[in-house]
Coordinates of C-alpha atoms and ligand atoms in Angstrom, one line a residue:
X1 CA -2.7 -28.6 -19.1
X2 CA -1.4 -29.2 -15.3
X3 CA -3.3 -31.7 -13.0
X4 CA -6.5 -30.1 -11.2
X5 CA -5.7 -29.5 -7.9
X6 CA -7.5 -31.2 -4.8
X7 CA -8.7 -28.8 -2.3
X8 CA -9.5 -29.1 1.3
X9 CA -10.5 -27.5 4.3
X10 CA -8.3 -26.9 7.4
X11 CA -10.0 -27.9 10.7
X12 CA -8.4 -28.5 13.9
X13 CA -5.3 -29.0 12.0
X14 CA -5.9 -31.4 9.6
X15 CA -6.9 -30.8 5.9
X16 CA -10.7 -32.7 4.9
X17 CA -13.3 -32.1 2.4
X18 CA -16.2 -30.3 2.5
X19 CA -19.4 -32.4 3.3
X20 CA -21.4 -31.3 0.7
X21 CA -21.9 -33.0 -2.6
X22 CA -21.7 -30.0 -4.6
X23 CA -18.2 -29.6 -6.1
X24 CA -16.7 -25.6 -6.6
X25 CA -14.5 -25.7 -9.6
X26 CA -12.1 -23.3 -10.3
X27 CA -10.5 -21.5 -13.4
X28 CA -7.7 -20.2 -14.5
X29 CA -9.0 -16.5 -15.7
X30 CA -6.2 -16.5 -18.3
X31 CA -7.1 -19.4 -19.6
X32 CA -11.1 -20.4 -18.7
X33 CA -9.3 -24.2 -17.6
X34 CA -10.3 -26.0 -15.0
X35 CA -7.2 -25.7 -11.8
X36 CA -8.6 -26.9 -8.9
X37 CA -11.6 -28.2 -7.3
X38 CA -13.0 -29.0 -3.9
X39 CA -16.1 -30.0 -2.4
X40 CA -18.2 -27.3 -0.6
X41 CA -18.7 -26.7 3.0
X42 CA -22.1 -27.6 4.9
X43 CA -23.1 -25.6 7.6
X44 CA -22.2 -28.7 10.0
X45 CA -18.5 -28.5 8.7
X46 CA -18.5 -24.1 9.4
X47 CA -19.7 -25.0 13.1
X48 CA -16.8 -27.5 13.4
X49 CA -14.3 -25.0 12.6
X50 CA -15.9 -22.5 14.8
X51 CA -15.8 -24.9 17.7
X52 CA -12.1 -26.1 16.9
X53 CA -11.3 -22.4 17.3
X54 CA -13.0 -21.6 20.2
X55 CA -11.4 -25.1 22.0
X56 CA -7.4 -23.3 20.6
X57 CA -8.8 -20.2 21.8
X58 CA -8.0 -20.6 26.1
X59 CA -4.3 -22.0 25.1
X60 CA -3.4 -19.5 22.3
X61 CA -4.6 -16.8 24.1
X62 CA -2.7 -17.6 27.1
X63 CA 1.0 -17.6 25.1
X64 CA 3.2 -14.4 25.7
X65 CA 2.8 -11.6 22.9
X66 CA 6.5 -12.9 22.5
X67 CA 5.9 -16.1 21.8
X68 CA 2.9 -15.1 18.9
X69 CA 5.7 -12.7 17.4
X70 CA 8.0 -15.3 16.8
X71 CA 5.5 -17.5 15.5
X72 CA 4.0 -14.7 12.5
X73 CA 7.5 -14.1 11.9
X74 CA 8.4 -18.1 11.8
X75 CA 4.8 -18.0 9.2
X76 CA 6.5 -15.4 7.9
X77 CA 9.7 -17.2 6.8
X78 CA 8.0 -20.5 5.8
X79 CA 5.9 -18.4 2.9
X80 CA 9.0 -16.4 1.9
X81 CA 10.5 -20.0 1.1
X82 CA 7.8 -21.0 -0.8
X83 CA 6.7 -17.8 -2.4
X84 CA 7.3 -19.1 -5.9
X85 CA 4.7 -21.6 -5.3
X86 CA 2.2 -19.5 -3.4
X87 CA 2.6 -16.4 -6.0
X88 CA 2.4 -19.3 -9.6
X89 CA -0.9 -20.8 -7.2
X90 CA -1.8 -16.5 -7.1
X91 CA -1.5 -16.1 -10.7
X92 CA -2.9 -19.6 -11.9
X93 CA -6.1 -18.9 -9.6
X94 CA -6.8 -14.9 -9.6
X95 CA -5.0 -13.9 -12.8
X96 CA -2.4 -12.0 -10.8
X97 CA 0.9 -11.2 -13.5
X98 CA 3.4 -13.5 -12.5
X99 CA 6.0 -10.1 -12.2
X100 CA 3.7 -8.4 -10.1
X101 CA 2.7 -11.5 -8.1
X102 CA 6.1 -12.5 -7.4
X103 CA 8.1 -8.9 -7.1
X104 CA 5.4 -6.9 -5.2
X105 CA 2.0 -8.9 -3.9
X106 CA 3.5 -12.1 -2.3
X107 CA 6.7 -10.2 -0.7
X108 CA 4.3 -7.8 0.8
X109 CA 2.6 -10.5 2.5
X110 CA 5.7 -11.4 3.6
X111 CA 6.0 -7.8 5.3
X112 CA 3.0 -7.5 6.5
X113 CA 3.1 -11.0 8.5
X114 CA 6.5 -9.5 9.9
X115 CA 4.7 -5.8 11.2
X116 CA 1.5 -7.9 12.8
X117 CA 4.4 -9.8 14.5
X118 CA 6.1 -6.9 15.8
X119 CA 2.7 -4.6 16.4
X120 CA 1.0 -7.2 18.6
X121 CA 4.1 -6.9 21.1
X122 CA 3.3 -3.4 21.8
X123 CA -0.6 -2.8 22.2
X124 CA -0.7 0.7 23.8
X125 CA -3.8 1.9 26.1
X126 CA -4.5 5.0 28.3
X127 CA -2.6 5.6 31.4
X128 CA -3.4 3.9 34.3
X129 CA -4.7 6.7 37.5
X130 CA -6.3 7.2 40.0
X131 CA -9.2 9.0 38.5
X132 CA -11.5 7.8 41.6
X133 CA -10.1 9.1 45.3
X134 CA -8.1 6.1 47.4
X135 CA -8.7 3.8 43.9
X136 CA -6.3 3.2 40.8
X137 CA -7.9 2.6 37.6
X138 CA -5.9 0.6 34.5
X139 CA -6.9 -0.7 31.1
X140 CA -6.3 -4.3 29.7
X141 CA -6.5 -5.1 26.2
X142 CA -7.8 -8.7 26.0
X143 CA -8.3 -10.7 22.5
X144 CA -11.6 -11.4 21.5
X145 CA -11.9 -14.7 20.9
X146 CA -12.7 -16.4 17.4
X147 CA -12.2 -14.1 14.5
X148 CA -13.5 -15.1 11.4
X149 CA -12.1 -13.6 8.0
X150 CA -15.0 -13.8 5.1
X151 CA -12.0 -12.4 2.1
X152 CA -13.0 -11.6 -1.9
X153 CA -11.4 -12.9 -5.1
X154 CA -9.4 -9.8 -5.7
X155 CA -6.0 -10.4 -3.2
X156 CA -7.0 -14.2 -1.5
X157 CA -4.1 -14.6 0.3
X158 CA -3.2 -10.8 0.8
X159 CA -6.5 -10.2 2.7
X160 CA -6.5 -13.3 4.7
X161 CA -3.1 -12.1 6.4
X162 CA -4.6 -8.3 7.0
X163 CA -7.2 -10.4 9.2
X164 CA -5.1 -13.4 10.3
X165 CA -2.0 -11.9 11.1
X166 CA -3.3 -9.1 13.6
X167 CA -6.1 -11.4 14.5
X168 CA -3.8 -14.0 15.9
X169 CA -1.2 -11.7 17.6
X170 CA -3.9 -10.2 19.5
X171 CA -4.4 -13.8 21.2
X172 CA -7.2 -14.7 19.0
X173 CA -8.3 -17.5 17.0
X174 CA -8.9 -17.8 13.5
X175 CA -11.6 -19.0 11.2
X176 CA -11.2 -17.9 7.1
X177 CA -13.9 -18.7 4.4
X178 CA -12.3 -17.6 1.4
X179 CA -14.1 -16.8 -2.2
X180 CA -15.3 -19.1 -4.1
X181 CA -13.5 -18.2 -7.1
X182 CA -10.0 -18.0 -5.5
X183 CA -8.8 -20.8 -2.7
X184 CA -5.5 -21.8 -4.0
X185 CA -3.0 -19.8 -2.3
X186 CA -5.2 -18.9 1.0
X187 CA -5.4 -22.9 1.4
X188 CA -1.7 -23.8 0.5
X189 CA -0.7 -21.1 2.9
X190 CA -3.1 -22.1 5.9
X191 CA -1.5 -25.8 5.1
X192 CA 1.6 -25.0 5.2
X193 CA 1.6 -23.2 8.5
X194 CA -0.2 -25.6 10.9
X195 CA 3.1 -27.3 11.2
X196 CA 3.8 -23.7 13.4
X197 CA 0.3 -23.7 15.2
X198 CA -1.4 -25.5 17.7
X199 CA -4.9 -27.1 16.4
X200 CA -7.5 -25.4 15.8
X201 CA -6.1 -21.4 16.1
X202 CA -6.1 -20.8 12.1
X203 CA -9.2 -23.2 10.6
X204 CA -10.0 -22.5 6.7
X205 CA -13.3 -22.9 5.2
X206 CA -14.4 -23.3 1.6
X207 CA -18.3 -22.7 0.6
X208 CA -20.9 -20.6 -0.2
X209 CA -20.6 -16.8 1.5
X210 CA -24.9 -16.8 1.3
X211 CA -24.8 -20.3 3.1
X212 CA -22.0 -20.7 5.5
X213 CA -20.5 -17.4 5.5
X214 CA -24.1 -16.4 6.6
X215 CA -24.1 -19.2 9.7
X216 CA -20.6 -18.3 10.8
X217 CA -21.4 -14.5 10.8
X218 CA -24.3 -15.9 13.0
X219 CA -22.7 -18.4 15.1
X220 CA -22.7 -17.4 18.8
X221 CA -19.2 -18.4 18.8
X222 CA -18.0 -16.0 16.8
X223 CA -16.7 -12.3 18.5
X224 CA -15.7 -10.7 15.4
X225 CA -16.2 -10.4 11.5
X226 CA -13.8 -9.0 9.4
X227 CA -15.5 -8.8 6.3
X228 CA -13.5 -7.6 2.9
X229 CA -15.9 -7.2 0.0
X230 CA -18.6 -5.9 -2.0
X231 CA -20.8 -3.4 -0.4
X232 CA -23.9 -5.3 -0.8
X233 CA -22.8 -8.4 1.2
X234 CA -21.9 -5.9 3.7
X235 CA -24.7 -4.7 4.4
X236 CA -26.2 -8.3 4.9
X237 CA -23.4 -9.2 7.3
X238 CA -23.6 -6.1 8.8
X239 CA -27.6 -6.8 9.5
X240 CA -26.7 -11.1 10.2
X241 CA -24.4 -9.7 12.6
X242 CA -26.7 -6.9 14.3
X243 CA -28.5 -9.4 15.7
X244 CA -26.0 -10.5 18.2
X245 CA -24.9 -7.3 18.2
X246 CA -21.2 -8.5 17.0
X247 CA -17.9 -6.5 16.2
X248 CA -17.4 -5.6 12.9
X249 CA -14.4 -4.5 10.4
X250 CA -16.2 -3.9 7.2
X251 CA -14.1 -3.2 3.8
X252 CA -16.4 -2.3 1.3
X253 CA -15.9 -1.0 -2.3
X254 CA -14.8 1.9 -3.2
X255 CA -14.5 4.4 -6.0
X256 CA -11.4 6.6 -5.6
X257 CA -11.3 10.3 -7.1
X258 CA -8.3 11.4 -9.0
X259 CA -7.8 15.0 -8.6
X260 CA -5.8 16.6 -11.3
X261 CA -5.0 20.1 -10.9
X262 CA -3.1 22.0 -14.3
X263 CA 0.2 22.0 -12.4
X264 CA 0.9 18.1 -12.1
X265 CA 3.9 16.7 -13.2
X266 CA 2.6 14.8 -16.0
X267 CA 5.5 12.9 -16.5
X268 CA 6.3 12.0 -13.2
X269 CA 2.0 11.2 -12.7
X270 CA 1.8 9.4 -15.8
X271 CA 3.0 5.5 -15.0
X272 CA 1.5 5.8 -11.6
X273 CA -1.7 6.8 -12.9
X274 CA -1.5 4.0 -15.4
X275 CA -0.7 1.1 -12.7
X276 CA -3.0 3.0 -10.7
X277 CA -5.9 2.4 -13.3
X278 CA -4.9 -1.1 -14.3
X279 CA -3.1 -2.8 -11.4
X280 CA -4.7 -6.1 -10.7
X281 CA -6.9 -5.4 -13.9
X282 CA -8.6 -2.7 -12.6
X283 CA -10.3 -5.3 -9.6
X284 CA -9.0 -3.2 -6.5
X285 CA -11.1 -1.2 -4.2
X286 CA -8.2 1.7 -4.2
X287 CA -7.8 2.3 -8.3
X288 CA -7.2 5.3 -9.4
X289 CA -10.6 5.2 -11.7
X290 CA -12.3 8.6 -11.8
X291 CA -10.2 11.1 -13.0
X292 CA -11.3 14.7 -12.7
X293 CA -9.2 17.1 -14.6
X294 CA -8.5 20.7 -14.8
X295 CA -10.2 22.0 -18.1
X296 CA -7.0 24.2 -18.7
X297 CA -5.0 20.5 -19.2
X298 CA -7.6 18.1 -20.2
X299 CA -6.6 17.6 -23.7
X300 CA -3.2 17.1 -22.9
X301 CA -4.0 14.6 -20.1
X302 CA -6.3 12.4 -21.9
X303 CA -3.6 12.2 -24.8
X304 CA -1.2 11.2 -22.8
X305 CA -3.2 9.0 -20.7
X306 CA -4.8 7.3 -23.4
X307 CA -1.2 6.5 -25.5
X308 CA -0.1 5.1 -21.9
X309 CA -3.1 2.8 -21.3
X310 CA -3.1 1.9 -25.0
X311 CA 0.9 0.6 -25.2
X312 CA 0.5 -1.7 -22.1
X313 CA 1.0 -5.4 -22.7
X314 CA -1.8 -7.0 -22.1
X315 CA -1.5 -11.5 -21.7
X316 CA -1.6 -14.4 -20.0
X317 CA -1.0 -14.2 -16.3
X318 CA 2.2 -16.8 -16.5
X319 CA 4.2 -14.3 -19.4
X320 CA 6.5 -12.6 -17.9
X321 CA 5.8 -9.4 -19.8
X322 CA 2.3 -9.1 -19.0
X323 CA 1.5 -6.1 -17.4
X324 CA -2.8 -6.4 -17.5
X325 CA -3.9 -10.3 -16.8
X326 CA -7.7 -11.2 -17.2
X327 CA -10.4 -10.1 -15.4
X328 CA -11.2 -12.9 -12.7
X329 CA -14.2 -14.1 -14.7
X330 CA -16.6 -14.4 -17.4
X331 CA -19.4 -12.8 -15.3
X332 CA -16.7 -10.3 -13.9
X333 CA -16.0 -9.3 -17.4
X334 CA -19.6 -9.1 -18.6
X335 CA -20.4 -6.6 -16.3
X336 CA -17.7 -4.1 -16.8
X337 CA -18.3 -5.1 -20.4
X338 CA -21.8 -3.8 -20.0
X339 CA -21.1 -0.6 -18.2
X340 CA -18.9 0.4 -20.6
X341 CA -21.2 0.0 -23.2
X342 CA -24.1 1.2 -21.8
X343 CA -21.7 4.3 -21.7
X344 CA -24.4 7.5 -22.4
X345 CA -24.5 9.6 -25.7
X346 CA -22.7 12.2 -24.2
X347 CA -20.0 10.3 -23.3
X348 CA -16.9 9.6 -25.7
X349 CA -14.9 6.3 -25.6
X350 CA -11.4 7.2 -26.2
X351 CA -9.7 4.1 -25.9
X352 CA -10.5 0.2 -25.8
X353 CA -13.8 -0.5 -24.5
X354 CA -14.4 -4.2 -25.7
X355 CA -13.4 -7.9 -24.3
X356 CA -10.5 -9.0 -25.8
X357 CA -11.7 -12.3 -28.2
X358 CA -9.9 -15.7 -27.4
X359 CA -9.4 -17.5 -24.1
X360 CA -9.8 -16.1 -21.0
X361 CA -11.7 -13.1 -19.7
X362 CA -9.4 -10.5 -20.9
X363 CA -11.0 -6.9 -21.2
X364 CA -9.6 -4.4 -23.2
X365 CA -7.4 -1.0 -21.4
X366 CA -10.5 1.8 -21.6
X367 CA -10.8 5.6 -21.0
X368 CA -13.9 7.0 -21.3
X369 CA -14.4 11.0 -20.9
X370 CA -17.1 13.6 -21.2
X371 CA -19.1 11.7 -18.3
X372 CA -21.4 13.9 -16.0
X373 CA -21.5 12.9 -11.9
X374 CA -24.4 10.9 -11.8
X375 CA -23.7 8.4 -14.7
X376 CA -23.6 4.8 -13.7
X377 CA -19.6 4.6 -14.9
X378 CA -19.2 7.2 -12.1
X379 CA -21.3 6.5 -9.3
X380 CA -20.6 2.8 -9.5
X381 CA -17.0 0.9 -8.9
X382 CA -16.2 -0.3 -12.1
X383 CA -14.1 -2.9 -10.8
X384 CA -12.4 -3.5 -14.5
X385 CA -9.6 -2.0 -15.9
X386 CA -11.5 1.5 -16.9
X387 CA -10.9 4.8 -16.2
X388 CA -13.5 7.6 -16.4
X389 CA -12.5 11.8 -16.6
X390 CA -14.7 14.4 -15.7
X391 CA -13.5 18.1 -15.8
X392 CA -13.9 20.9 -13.4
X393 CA -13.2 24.7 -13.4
X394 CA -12.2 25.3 -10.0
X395 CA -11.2 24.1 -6.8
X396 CA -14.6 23.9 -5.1
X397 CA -16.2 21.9 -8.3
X398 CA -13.2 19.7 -8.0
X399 CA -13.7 18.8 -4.3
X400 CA -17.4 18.5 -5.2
X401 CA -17.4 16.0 -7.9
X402 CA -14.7 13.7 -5.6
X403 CA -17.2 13.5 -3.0
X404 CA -20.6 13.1 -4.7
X405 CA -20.6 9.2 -4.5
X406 CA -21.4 6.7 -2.0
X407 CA -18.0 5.7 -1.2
X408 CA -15.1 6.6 0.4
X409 CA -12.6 4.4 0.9
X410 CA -9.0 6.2 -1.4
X411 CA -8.4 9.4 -3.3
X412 CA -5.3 11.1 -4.5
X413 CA -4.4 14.6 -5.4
X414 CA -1.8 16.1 -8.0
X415 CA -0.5 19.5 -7.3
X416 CA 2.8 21.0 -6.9
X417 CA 1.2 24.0 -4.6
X418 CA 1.3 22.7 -1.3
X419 CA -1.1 24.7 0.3
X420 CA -4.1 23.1 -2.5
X421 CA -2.8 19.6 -1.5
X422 CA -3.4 20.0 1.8
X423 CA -7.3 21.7 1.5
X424 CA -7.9 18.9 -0.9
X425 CA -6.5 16.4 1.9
X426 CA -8.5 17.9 4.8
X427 CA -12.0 18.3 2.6
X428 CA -11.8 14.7 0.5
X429 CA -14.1 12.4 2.6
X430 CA -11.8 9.2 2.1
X431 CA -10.1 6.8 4.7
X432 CA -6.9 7.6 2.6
X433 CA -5.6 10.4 0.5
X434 CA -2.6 10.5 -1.6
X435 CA -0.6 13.7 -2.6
X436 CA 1.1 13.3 -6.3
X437 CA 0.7 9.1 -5.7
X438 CA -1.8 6.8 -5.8
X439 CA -1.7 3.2 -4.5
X440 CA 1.5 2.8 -2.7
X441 CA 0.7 1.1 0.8
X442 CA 2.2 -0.2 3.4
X443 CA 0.9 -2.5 6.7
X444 CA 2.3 -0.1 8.9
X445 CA -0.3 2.4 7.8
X446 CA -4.0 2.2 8.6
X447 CA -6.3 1.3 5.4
X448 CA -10.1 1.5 6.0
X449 CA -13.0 3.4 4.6
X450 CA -15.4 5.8 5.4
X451 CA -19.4 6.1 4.1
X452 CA -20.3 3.4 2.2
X453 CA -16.8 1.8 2.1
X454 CA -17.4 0.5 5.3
X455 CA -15.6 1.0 9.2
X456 CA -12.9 -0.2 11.5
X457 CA -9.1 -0.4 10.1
X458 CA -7.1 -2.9 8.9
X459 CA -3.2 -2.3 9.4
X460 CA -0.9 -0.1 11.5
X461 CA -1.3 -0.3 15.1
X462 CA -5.2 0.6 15.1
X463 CA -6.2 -2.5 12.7
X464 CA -4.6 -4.4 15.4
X465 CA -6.6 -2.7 18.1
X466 CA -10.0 -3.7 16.0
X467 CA -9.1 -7.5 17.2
X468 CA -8.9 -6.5 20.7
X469 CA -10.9 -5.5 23.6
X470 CA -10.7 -2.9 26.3
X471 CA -11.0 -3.3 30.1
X472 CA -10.7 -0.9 32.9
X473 CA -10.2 -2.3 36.3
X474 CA -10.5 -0.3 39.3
X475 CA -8.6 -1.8 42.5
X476 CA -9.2 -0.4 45.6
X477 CA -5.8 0.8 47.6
X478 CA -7.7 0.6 50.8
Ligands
NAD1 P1 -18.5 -10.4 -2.3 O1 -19.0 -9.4 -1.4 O2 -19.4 -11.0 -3.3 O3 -17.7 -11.6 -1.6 C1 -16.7 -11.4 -0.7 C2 -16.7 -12.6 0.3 O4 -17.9 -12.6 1.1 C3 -16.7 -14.0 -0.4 O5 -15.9 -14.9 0.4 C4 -18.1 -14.4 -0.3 O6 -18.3 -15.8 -0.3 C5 -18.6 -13.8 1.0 N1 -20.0 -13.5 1.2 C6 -20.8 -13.1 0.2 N2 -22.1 -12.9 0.8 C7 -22.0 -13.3 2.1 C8 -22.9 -13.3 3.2 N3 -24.2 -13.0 3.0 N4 -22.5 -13.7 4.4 C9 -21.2 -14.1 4.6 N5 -20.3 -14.1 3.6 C10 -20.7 -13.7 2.3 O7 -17.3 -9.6 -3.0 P2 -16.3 -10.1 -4.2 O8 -17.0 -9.9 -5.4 O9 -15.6 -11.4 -3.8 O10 -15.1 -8.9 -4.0 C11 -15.1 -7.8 -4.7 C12 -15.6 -6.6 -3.9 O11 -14.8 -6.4 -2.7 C13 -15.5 -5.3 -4.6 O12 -16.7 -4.5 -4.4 C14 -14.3 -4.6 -3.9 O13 -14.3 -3.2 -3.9 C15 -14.4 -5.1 -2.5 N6 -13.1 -4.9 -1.9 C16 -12.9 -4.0 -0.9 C17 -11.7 -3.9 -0.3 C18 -11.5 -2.9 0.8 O14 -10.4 -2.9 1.5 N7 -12.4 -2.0 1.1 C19 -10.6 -4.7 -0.7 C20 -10.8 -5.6 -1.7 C21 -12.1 -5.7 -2.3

């Protein structure tokens, strides 16, 4: 057992605790032990790290797009040397597998600090002209002011950097309240690089999302929310924030179609579709959960499937081997554990279903098939690692059944026929569509969703335009 780690806000550049008396503990999901603690956040502590933003804001926003560059990529450097330590704090806090945590998640935050870097040097806009007689007209892209980031338990650090990193090359300040369940890396990494930063551009907040996250989405010195979550708390910081009205970049949930049409490579599909179904244990808003197969392969597919979900080593987070980690946490685990088994008659469990017994919140790899489009296992994001199959007949039924749910966020399509790929593409109402792959992203690419999966971007050269605002000035030539 490893010493229980003090945590602290960031504020104006120096690390405190929270005001409040009430003390957030925090598990390891591999092992239900106690890692780290910290006291919580009154409202009085938010508004101070508002404030301390908004007093960095006239100075950072002032530096050359340059000079911010260098910085991100300086931030960018600092966590690549320490990225053993950030991705162990990633894996002892979310239940990240140390392989994945340290080969793929952590270097990609790497990357993406490095494109926000780059990307906030070159913020296009429309041409200027003269669109009125004897007058020229141009277009200034201006930060906004204090950004804050509200990010989930599923990639802490990961989605602070999609919001901090454009946020603060835009010329913007930065305020993150990070989940409850999850502040170990986010608060190592926000510690580490305020040696880079004035005081006061990037503040970090621990607390209650109902209690301060609520007064900071309210807080008249906030200009934007970039919200990554569930789709309930959403729509409550969509309405908190109506009020104002504020800007908004809303991630929401999702509940990605799989599209399987008879001619997919199987073997090529197969270990995509399986990280695809259990990558980060299932708790990712792209995963590749609702399969809907061509009758003519269906057998064939769920076999396979199944064997490949079945042989995966599932384990503590810190094994090197482990392929699934636990589900973030007992209540996390209770619910998938309860959609699965509320499962209906018609339905037939063809793999795992159950918690795994021991420590930890470890949950079983699960395929479930014969489900009809309005069960709960379909309509709802599962958020564990499950995946559901439906069949269809034809194309339209396929295209039908990907759409029937309230989300929208990823899908992906497997077809050797190009011409089906690309129908499927422009009719699947998603923010993004793979053909033959699922999951693979990068930050040069816009990610965002569409219907109930929220709006705005995050990434690419758009996600960076979210964090900025747009002025036309007319000058006279008189
Ligand atoms: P959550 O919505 O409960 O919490 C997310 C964050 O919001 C936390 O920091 C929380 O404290 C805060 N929060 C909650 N209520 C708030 C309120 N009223 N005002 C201000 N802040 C509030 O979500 P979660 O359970 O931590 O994360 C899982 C969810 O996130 C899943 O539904 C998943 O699909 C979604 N998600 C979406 C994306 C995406 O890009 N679309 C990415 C990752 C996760």
């Amino acid at each position: 057992m490893t010493d229980v780690i003090q945590l602290g806000n960031v504020i104006n550049g120096k690390t405190e605790q929270g005001s409040s008396e009430q003390i957030n503990k925090v598990l390891n999901p591999s092992t239900g032990e106690v890692v780290a603690q910290a006291k919580l956040s009154t409202v009085e502590d938010a508004d101070r790290a508002v404030r301390a933003a908004r007093d960095a804001f006239p100075g950072w926003a002032a530096t050359t797009p340059g000079e911010r560059s260098q910085i991100l990529h300086d931030m960018a450097t600092l966590l690549a040397e320490n990225l053993d330590e950030i991705a162990h704090l990633e894996t002892i806090d979310a239940g990240k597998p140390t392989a994945a945590a340290r080969g793929e998640e952590v270097p990609g935050i790497v990357g993406a600090l490095r494109h926000f870097a780059g990307a906030g040097r070159v913020l296009t806009a429309q041409a200027a002209g003269e669109f009125v007689a004897g007058n020229t007209s141009y277009v200034r892209r201006e930060p906004l002011g204090v950004v804050l980031g509200i990010t989930p338990w599923n990639f802490p650090l990961w989605q602070a950097v999609w919001k901090l990193g454009p946020a603060l090359a835009a010329g913007n300040t930065v305020v993150i309240k990070d989940a409850e369940l999850t502040p170990l890396a986010t608060t190592r990494f926000v510690e580490l690089v305020q040696q880079l930063l004035p005081a006061g551009v990037l503040n970090l907040v621990h607390g209650k999302g109902s209690e301060i996250g609520d007064a900071m989405v309210r807080h008249p010195e906030v200009d934007l929310v970039s919200f990554t979550g569930s789709t309930q708390a959403g729509r409550t910081i969509a309405a908190a924030a109506g009020n104002a009205p504020k800007r908004l970049v809303l991630e929401l949930g999702g509940n990605a179609p799989v599209v399987i049409y008879d001619d997919i490579d199987l073997e090529a599909a197969l270990p995509i579709l399986t990280n695809g179904v259990l990558f980060n244990a299932g708790q990712e808003c792209m995963s590749a959960t609702r399969m809907l197969v061509s009758e003519a392969i269906h057998d064939k597919f769920v076999d396979a499937l199944a064997a490949s979900l079945s042989s995966t080593v599932v384990g503590d987070a810190e094994d090197a081997n482990t392929v699934l980690g636990p589900l973030i946490s007992e209540g996390q685990r209770a619910r998938v554990e309860k959609l699965v088994a509320d499962r209906p008659a018609h339905a037939k469990l063809v793999t795992g279903g159950k918690k795994v017994e021991g420590d930890g919140f470890f949950f079983e790899p699960t395929l479930i098939t014969g489900l009809r489009q309005d069960d709960a296992l379909v309509q709802e994001e599962i958020f564990g690692p499950v995946a559901t199959v439906q069949t269809f007949t034809d194309e339209a039924e396929a295209l039908r059944l990907a759409n029937d749910v309230e989300q929208g966020l990823a899908a992906s399509v497997w077809t050797r026929d190009i011409g089906r790929a690309l129908r499927n593409v422009n009719a699947i109402e998603s923010g993004v569509v793979w053909v033959n792959n699922h999951m693979a992203v990068g930050p040069e690419g816009p990610l965002g969703g569409f219907k109930s999966s929220g709006y705005g971007k995050e990434g690419g050269t758009l996600g960076l335009e979210e964090y900025t605002r747009v002025k036309q000035v007319i000058v006279s030539l008189a």
